[in-house]
Short mmCIF file of C-alpha atoms in Angstrom, two decimals:
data_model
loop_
_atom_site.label_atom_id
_atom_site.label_comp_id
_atom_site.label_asym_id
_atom_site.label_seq_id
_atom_site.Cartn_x
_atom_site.Cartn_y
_atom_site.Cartn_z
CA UNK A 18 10.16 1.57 24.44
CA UNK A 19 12.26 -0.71 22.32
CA UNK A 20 12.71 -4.07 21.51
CA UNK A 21 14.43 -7.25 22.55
CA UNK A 22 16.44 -9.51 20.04
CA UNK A 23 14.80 -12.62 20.91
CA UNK A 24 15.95 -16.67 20.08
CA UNK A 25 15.11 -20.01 20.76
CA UNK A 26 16.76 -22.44 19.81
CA UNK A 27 16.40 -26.06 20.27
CA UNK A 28 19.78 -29.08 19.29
CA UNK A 29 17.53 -29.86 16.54
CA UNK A 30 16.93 -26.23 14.94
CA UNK A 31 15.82 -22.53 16.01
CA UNK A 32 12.39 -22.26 16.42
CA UNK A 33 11.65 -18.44 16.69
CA UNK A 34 13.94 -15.18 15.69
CA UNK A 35 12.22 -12.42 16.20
CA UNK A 36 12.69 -8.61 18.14
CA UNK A 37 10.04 -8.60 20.19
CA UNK A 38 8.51 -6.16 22.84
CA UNK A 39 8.31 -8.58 25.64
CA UNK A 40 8.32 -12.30 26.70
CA UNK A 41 6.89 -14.22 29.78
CA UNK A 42 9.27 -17.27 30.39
CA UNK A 43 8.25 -20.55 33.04
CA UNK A 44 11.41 -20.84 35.18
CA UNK A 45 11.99 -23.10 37.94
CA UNK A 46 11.71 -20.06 39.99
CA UNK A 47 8.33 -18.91 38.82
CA UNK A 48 7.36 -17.15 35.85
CA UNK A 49 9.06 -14.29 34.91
CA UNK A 50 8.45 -11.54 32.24
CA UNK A 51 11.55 -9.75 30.51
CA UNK A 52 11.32 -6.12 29.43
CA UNK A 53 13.92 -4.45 27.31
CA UNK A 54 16.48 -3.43 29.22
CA UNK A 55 16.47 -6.29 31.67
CA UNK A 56 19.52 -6.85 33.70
CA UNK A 57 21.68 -9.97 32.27
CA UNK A 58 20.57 -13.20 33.79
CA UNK A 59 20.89 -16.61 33.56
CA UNK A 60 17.88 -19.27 34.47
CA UNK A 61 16.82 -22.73 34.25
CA UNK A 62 13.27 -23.46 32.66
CA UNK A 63 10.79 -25.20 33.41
CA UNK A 64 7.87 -27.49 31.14
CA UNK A 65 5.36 -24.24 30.34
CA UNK A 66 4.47 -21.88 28.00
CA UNK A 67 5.82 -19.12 27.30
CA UNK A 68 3.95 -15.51 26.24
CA UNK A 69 5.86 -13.79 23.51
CA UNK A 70 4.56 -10.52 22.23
CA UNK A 71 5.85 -8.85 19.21
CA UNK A 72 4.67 -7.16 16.12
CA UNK A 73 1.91 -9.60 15.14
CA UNK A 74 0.48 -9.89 18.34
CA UNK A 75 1.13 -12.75 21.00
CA UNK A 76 2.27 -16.13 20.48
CA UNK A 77 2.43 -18.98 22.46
CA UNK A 78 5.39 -21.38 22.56
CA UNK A 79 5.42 -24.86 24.21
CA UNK A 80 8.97 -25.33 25.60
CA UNK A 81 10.18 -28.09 27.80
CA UNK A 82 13.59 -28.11 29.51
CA UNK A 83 16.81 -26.12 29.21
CA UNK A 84 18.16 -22.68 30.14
CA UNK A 85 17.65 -18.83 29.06
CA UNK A 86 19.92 -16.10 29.05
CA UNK A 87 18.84 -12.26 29.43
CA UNK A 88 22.42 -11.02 27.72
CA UNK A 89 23.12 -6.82 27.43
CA UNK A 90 22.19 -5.06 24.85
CA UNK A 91 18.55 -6.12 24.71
CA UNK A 92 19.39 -10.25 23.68
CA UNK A 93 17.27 -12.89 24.90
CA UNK A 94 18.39 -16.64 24.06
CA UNK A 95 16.44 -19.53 25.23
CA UNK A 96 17.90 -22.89 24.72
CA UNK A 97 15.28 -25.60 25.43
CA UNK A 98 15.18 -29.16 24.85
CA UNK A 99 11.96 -28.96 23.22
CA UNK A 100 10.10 -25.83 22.21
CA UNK A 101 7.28 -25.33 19.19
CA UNK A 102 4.97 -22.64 18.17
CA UNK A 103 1.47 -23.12 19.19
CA UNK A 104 0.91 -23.57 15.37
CA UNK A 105 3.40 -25.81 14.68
CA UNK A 106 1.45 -28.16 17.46
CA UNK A 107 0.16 -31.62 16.00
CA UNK A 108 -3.11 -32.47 18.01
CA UNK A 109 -2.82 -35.92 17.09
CA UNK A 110 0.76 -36.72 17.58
CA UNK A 111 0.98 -35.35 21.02
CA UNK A 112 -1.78 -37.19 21.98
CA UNK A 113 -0.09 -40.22 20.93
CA UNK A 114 2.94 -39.87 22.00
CA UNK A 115 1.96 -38.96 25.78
CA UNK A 116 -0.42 -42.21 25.82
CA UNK A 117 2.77 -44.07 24.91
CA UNK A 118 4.53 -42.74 27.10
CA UNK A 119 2.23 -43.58 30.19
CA UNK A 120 1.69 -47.12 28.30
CA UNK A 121 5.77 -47.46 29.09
CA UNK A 122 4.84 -45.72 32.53
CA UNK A 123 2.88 -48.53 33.32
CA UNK A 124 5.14 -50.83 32.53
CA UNK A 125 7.93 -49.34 34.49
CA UNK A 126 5.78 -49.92 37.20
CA UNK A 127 5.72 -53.61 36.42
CA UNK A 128 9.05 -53.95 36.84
CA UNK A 129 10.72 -53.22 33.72
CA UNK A 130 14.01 -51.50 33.81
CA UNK A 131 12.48 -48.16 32.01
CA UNK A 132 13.91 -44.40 33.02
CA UNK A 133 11.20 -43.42 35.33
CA UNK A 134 11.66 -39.77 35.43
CA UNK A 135 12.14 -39.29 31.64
CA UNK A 136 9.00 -40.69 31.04
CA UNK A 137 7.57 -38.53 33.80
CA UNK A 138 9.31 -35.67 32.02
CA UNK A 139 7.88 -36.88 28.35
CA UNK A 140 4.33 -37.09 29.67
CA UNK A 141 4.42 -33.62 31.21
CA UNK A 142 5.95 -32.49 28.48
CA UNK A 143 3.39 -33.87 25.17
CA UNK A 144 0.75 -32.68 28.42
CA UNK A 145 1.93 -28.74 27.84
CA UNK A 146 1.92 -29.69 24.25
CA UNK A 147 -1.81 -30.56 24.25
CA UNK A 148 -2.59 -27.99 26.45
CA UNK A 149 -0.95 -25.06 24.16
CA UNK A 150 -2.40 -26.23 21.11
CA UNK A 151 -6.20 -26.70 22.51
CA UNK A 152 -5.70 -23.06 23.89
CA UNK A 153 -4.89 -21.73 20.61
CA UNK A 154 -7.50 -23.91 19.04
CA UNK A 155 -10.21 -22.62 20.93
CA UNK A 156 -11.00 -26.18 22.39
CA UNK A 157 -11.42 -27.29 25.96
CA UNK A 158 -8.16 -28.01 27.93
CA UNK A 159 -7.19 -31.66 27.84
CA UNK A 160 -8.07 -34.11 30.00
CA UNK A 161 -5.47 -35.06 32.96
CA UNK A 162 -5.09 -38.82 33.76
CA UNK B 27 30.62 -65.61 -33.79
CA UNK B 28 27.10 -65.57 -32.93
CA UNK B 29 27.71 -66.94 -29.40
CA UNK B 30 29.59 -63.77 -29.30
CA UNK B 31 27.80 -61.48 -30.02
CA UNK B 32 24.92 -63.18 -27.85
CA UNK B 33 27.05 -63.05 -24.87
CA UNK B 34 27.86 -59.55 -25.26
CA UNK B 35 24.51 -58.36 -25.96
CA UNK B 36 23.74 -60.37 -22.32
CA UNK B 37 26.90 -58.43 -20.79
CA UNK B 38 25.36 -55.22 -21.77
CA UNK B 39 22.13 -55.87 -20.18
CA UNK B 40 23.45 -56.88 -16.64
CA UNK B 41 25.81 -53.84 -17.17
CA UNK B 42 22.93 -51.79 -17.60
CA UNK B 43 20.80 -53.20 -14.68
CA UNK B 44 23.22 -52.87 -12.50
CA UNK B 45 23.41 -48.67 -13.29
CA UNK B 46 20.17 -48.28 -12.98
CA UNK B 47 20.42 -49.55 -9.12
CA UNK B 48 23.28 -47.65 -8.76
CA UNK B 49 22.05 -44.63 -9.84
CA UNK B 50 19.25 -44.98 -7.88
CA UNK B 51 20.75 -45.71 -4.94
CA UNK B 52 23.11 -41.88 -5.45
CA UNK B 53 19.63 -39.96 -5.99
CA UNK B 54 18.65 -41.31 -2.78
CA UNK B 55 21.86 -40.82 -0.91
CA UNK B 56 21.81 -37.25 -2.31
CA UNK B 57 18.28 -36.48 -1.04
CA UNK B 58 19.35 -37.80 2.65
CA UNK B 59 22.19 -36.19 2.75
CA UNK B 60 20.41 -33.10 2.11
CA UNK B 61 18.41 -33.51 5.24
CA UNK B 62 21.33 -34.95 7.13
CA UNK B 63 23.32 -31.65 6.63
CA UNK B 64 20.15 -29.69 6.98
CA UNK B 65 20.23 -30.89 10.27
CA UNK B 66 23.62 -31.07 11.25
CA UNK B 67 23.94 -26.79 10.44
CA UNK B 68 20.29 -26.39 12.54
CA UNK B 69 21.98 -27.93 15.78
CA UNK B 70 25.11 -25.14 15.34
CA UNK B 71 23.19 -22.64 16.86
CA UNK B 72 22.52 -24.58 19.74
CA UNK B 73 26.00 -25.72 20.34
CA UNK B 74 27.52 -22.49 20.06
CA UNK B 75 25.06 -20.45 22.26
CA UNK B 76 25.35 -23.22 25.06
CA UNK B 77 29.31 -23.11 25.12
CA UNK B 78 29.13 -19.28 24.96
CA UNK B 79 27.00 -19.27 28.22
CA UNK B 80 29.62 -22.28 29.71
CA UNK B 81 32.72 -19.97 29.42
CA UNK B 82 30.57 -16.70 30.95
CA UNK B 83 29.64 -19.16 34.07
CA UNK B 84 33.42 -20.70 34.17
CA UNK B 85 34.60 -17.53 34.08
CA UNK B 86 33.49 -16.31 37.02
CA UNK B 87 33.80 -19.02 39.56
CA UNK B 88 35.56 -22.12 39.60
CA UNK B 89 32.90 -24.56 40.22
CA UNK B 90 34.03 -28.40 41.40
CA UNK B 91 31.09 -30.55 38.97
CA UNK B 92 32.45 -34.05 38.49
CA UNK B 93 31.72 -33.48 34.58
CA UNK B 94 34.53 -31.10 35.06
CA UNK B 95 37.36 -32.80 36.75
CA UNK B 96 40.13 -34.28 35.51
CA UNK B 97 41.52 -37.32 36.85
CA UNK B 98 44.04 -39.27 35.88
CA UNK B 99 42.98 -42.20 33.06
CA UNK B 100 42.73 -45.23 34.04
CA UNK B 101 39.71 -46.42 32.05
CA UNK B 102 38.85 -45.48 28.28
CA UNK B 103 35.58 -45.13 26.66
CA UNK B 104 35.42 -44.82 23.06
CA UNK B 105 32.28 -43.98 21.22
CA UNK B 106 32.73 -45.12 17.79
CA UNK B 107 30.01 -43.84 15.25
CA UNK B 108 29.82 -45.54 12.06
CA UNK B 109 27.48 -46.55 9.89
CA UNK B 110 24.88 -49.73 9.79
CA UNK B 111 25.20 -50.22 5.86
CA UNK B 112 28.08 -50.66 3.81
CA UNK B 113 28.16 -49.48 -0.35
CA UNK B 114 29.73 -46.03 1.30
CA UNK B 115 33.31 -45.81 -0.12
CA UNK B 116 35.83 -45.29 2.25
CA UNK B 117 33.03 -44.07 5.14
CA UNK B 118 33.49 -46.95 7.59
CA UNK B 119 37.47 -47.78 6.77
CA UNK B 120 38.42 -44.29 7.22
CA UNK B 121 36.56 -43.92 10.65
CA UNK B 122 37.82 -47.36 11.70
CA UNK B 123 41.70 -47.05 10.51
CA UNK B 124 41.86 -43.45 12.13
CA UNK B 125 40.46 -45.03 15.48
CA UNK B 126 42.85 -48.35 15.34
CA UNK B 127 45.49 -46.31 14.84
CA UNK B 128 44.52 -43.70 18.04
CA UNK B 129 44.03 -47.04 20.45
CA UNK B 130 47.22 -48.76 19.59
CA UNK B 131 48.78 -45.51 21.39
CA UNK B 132 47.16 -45.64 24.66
CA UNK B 133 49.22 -43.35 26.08
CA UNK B 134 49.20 -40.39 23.48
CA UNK B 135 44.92 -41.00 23.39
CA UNK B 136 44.78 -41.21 27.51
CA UNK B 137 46.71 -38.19 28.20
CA UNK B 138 44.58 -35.64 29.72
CA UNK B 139 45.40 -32.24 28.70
CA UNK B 140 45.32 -29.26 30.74
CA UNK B 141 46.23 -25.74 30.42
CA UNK B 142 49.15 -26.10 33.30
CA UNK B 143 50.82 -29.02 32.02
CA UNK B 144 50.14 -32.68 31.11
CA UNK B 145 48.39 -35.81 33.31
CA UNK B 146 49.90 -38.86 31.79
CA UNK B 147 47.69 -41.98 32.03
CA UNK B 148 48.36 -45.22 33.71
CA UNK B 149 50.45 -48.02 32.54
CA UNK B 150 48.13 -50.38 31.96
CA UNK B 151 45.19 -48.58 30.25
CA UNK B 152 41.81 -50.12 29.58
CA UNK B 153 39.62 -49.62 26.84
CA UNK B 154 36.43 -49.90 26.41
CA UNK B 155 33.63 -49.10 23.46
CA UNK B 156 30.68 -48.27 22.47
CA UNK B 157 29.54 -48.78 19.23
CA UNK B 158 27.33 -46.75 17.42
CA UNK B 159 26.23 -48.37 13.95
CA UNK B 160 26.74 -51.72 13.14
CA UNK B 161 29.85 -51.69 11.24
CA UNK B 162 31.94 -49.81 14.12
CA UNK B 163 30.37 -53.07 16.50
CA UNK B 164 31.78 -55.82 14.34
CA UNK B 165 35.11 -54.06 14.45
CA UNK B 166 35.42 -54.26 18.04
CA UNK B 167 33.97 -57.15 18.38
CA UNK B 168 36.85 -58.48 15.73
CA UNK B 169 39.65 -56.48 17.60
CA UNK B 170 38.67 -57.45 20.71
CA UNK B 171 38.18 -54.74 22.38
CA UNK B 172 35.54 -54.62 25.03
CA UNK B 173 32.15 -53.66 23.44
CA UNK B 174 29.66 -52.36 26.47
CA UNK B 175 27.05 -51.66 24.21
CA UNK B 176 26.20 -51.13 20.52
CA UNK B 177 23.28 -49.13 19.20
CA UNK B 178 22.18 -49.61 15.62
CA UNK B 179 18.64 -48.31 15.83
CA UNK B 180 18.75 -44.76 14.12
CA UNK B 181 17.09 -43.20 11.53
CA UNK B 182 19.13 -41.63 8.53
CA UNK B 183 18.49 -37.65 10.64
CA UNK B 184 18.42 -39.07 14.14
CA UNK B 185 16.54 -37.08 16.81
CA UNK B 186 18.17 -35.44 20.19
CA UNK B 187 15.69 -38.46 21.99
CA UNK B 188 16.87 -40.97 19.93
CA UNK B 189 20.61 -40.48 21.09
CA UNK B 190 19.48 -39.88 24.51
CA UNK B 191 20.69 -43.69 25.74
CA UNK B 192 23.86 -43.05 24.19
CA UNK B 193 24.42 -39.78 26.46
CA UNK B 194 22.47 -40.78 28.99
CA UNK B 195 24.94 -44.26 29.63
CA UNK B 196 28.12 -41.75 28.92
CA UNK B 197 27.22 -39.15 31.78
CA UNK B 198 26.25 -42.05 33.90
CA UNK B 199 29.24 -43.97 34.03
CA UNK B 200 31.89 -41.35 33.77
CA UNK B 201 29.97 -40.27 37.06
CA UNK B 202 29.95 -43.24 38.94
CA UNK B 203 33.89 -43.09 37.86
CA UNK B 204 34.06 -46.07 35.62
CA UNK B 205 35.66 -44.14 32.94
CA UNK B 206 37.74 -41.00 33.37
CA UNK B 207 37.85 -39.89 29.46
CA UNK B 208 35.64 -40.80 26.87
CA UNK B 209 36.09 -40.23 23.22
CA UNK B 210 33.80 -39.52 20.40
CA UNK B 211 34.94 -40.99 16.63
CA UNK B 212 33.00 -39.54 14.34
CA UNK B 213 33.24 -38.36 10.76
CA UNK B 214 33.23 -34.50 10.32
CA UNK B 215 31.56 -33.30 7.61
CA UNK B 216 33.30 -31.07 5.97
CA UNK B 217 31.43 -31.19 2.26
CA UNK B 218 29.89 -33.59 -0.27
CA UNK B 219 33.45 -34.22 -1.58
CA UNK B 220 35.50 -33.97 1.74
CA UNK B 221 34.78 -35.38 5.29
CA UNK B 222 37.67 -36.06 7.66
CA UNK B 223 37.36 -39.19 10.15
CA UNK B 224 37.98 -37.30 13.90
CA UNK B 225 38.14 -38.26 17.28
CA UNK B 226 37.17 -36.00 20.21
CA UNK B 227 37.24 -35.71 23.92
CA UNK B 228 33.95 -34.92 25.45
CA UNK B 229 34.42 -35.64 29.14
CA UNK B 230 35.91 -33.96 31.31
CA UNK B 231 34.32 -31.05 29.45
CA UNK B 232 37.44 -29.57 28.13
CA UNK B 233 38.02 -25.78 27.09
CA UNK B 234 40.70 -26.95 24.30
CA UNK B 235 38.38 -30.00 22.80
CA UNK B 236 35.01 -27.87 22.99
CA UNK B 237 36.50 -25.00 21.39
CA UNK B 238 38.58 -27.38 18.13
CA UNK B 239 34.88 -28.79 17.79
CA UNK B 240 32.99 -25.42 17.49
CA UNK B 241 35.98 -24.07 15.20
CA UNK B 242 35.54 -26.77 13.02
CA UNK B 243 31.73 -26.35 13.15
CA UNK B 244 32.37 -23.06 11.73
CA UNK B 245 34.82 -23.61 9.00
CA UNK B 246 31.86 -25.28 6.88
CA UNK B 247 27.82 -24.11 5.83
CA UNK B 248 27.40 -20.71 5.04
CA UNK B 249 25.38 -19.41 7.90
CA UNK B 250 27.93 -20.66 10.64
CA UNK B 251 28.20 -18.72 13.89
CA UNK B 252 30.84 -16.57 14.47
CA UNK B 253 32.23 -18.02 17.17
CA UNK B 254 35.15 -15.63 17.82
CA UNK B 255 32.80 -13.53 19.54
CA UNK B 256 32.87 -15.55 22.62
CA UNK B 257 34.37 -12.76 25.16
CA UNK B 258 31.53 -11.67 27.05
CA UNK B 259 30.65 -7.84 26.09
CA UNK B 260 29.87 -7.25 30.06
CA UNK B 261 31.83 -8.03 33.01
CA UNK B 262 30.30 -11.43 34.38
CA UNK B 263 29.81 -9.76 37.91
CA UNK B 264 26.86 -8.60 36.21
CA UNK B 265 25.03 -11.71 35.59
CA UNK B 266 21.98 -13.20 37.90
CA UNK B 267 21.89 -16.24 38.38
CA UNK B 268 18.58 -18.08 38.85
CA UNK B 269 18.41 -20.30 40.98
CA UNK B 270 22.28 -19.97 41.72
CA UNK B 271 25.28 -20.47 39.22
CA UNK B 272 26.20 -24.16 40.53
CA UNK B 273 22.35 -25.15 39.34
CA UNK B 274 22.61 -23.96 35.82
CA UNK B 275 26.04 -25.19 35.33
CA UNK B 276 25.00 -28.56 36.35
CA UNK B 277 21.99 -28.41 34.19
CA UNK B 278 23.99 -26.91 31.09
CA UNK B 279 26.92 -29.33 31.60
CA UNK B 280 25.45 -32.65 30.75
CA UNK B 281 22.92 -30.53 27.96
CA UNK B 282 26.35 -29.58 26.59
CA UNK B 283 27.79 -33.65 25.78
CA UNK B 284 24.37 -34.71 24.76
CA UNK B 285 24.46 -32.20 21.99
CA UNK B 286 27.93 -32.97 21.56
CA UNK B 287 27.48 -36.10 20.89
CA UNK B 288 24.01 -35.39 18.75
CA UNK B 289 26.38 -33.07 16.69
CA UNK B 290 28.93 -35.95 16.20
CA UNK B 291 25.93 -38.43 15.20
CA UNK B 292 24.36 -36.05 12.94
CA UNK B 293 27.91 -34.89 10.85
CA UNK B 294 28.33 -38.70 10.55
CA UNK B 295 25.06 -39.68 9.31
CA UNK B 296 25.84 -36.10 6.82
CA UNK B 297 29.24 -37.63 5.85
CA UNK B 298 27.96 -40.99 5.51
CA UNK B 299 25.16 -40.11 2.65
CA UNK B 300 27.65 -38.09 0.82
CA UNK B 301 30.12 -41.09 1.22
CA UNK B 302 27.42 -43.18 -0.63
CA UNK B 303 26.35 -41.04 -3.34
CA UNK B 304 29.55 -40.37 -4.38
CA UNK B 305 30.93 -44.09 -4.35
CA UNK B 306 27.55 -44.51 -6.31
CA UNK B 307 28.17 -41.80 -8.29
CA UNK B 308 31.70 -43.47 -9.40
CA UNK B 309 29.61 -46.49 -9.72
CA UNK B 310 27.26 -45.60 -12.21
CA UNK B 311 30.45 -43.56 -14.34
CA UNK B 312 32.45 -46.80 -14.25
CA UNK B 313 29.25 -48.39 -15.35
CA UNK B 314 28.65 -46.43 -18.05
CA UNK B 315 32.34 -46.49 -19.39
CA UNK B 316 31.79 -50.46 -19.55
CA UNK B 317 28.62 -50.53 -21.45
CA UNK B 318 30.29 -47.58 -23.97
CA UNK B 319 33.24 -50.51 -24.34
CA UNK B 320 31.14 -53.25 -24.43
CA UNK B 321 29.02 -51.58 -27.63
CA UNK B 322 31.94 -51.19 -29.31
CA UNK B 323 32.93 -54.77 -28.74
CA UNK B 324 29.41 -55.81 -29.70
CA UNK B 325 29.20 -53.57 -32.91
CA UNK B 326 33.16 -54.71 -34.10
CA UNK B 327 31.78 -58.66 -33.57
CA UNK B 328 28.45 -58.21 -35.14
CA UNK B 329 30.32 -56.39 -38.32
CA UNK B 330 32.91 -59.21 -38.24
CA UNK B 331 30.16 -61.79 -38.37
CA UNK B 332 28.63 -59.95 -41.21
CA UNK B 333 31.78 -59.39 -43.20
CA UNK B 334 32.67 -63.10 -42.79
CA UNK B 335 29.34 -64.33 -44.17
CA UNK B 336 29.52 -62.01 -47.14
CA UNK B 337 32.97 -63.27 -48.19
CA UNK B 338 31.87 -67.02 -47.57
CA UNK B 339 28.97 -66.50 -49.96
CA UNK B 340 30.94 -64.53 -52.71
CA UNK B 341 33.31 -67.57 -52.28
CA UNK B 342 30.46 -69.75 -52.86
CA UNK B 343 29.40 -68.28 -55.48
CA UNK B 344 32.85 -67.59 -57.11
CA UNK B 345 32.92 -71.70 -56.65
CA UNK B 346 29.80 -72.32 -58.54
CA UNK B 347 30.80 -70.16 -61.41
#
């Protein structure tokens, strides 16, 4: 069957190198899973998770933002703004950092000159976080507000 | 002779103090620069596999994004990225000379360059800066130049969302048209000894400036990216694009200055930490020369002393005899 030469890698670092067998990918066209020998392509992601399978089993990465590219011979690159491994999650900090960011939410509604949609984007964003990691963890899903 | 020695023996001490801070201060300039060039390599990747997929998608249609067009300059922005402390060396003069010297020749610095020839800038240029660490502020504010904003907020390994007002202002106004070239100064890292003060265009997104950037990414770390391997092993007619190819480039294009400029923050924060452990470094050396010379001086006056009170009491003694 084969395997894809798979990367993601984020400004800050590369999160995951691995050849894998197959990988399900949010895009802003709907999800879609790469096989090997998938036809180049180029698309833009969305805030998700993606479904990587590969020796050990399946992972789940949080990603937020950015493109992937489906190159020839069997290469998959994903560059995303934000991606982790579903163990790399930390409960906590998510949790904090989306509450701050719809404390500054708030306030943008009050008036204050605050970038609206990046906010929007941060909260969704810690949201698939929290999600990810409570999946993994066996917990309930988090609650939305 | 007493006083003397006294005062020496006091000389030594502050000598001695002041080593200890110094050498303190290059441990922990060593251990952030460790994580400063940690960093600096981890965003390589990123950069590289984003301008690979930029030339695939320029290659195959010739798309009209404002991030792409060049105009002729009649407005500057500089982004000058410095650093908020001083005890660095050289760090901040280096940066700063390499920029005055750039700005004084407006024309040279405004010229945009092009494959098919040269667009020369407008007679009466304006320039205008950004300044990125506090020392690179009070130098424009001291020149004069016009300073639109100044950030001096970072940590020592500053994250992509922590630079995101920097890009975030850049993209904005160079699409509203208020500047048509802006410049990153930054300080390349090139290793602990060496880093070279550089100034680079990042809009319009240019083919010649992206490519000097990556090449120079490449000539330092071990695991850089070969980047010659940018000619695309299929023929681009080949590619889908999802949604369509004008939506991804729009979406890569401003991805691509962000990390530009993350990359240019993060080799100056790399450059900076080496800058200050090895002026500390020279420090504590110098340091410890002075306290070898002082001992010396110390030893010579306390034998002196001794030497003189011996022959004053054999004299005395000669006298009573």
């Amino acid at each position: 069957m084969g395997t894809l030469h798979f990367k993601i890698a984020t400004p800050e670092k590369v999160v995951y190198e691995k050849d894998i067998f197959q990988v399900s990918i949010p895009t802003t066209m709907g999800e879609i899973t790469i096989l090997p020998h998938h036809i180049p392509l180029v698309s833009v992601l969305q805030t998700g998770e993606m479904r990587v399978k590969d020796a050990e089993g399946e992972h789940l990465i949080a990603i937020a933002g950015g493109f992937m590219e489906v190159r020839g011979k069997n290469e998959v690159v994903v560059l995303a703004s934000n991606a982790e491994l579903e163990t790399e999650i930390d409960l906590d900090r998510a949790e904090k950092a989306r509450q701050a960011a719809i404390d500054q939410m708030a306030r943008a509604k009050a008036g204050e000159d605050i970038d609206f949609a990046r906010l929007q984007a941060t909260v969704d964003r810690e949201m698939n976080r929290l999600k990810i990691a409570r999946k993994y963890r066996k917990l309930p899903p988090p609650k939305e507000n | 002779m007493a006083v003397n020695t006294k005062a020496i023996k006091r000389r030594i001490k502050s000598v001695g103090n002041t080593k200890k801070i110094t050498k303190a201060m290059e441990m922990v300039a060593g251990a952030k620069m460790r994580k400063a060039v940690e960093s600096a390599i981890n965003t390589r990747t990123y950069a590289t596999l984003a301008w690979d997929l930029l030339v695939k998608l320029s290659k195959q249609q010739k798309v009209k994004l404002p991030l792409l067009q060049v105009r002729q300059v009649k407005k500057l922005l500089v982004v000058l990225i410095t650093s908020n402390r001083g005890l660095c060396g050289s760090f901040n003069a280096n940066i700063i000379r390499k920029t005055a010297e750039q700005l004084n020749n407006p024309v040279n610095i405004g010229r945009q360059r092009a494959k098919n020839g040269h667009l020369e800038p407008v007679k009466d240029l304006a320039i205008d800066v950004i300044g990125v660490g506090k020392k690179g502020a009070d130098f424009a504010r001291k020149m004069k130049y016009n300073l639109i904003a100044s950030f001096s907020e970072f940590s020592d390994t500053p994250k992509l969302d922590d630079i995101w007002p920097i890009s975030k202002m850049v993209l904005e106004e160079y699409e509203k048209k208020n500047y048509d070239k802006v410049i990153v100064a930054y300080t390349d890292f090139k290793s602990a000894i060496t880093q070279t003060a550089k100034l680079r265009q990042v809009l319009p997104i240019s083919e010649v400036d992206l490519e000097k950037m990556l090449r120079d990414l490449g000539e330092h770390g071990d695991d850089a990216t070969d980047i010659a391997v940018v000619e695309p092993k299929l023929e681009i007619d080949e590619y889908l694009f999802e949604p369509n190819a004008q939506t991804v480039l729009s979406i890569i294009l401003p991805k691509l200055v962000e990390t530009q400029i993350y990359q240019a923050t993060l080799e100056s924060a790399a450059s900076e930490h080496s800058a200050r452990m090895m002026a500390m470094r020279n420090a504590s050396d110098a340091a410890r020369d002075m306290i070898k010379e002082l001992n010396l001086n110390f030893n010579k006056a306390r034998q002196a002393a001794i030497t003189q009170e011996i022959a004053e009491i054999a004299g005395g003694a000669a006298a009573l005899g």
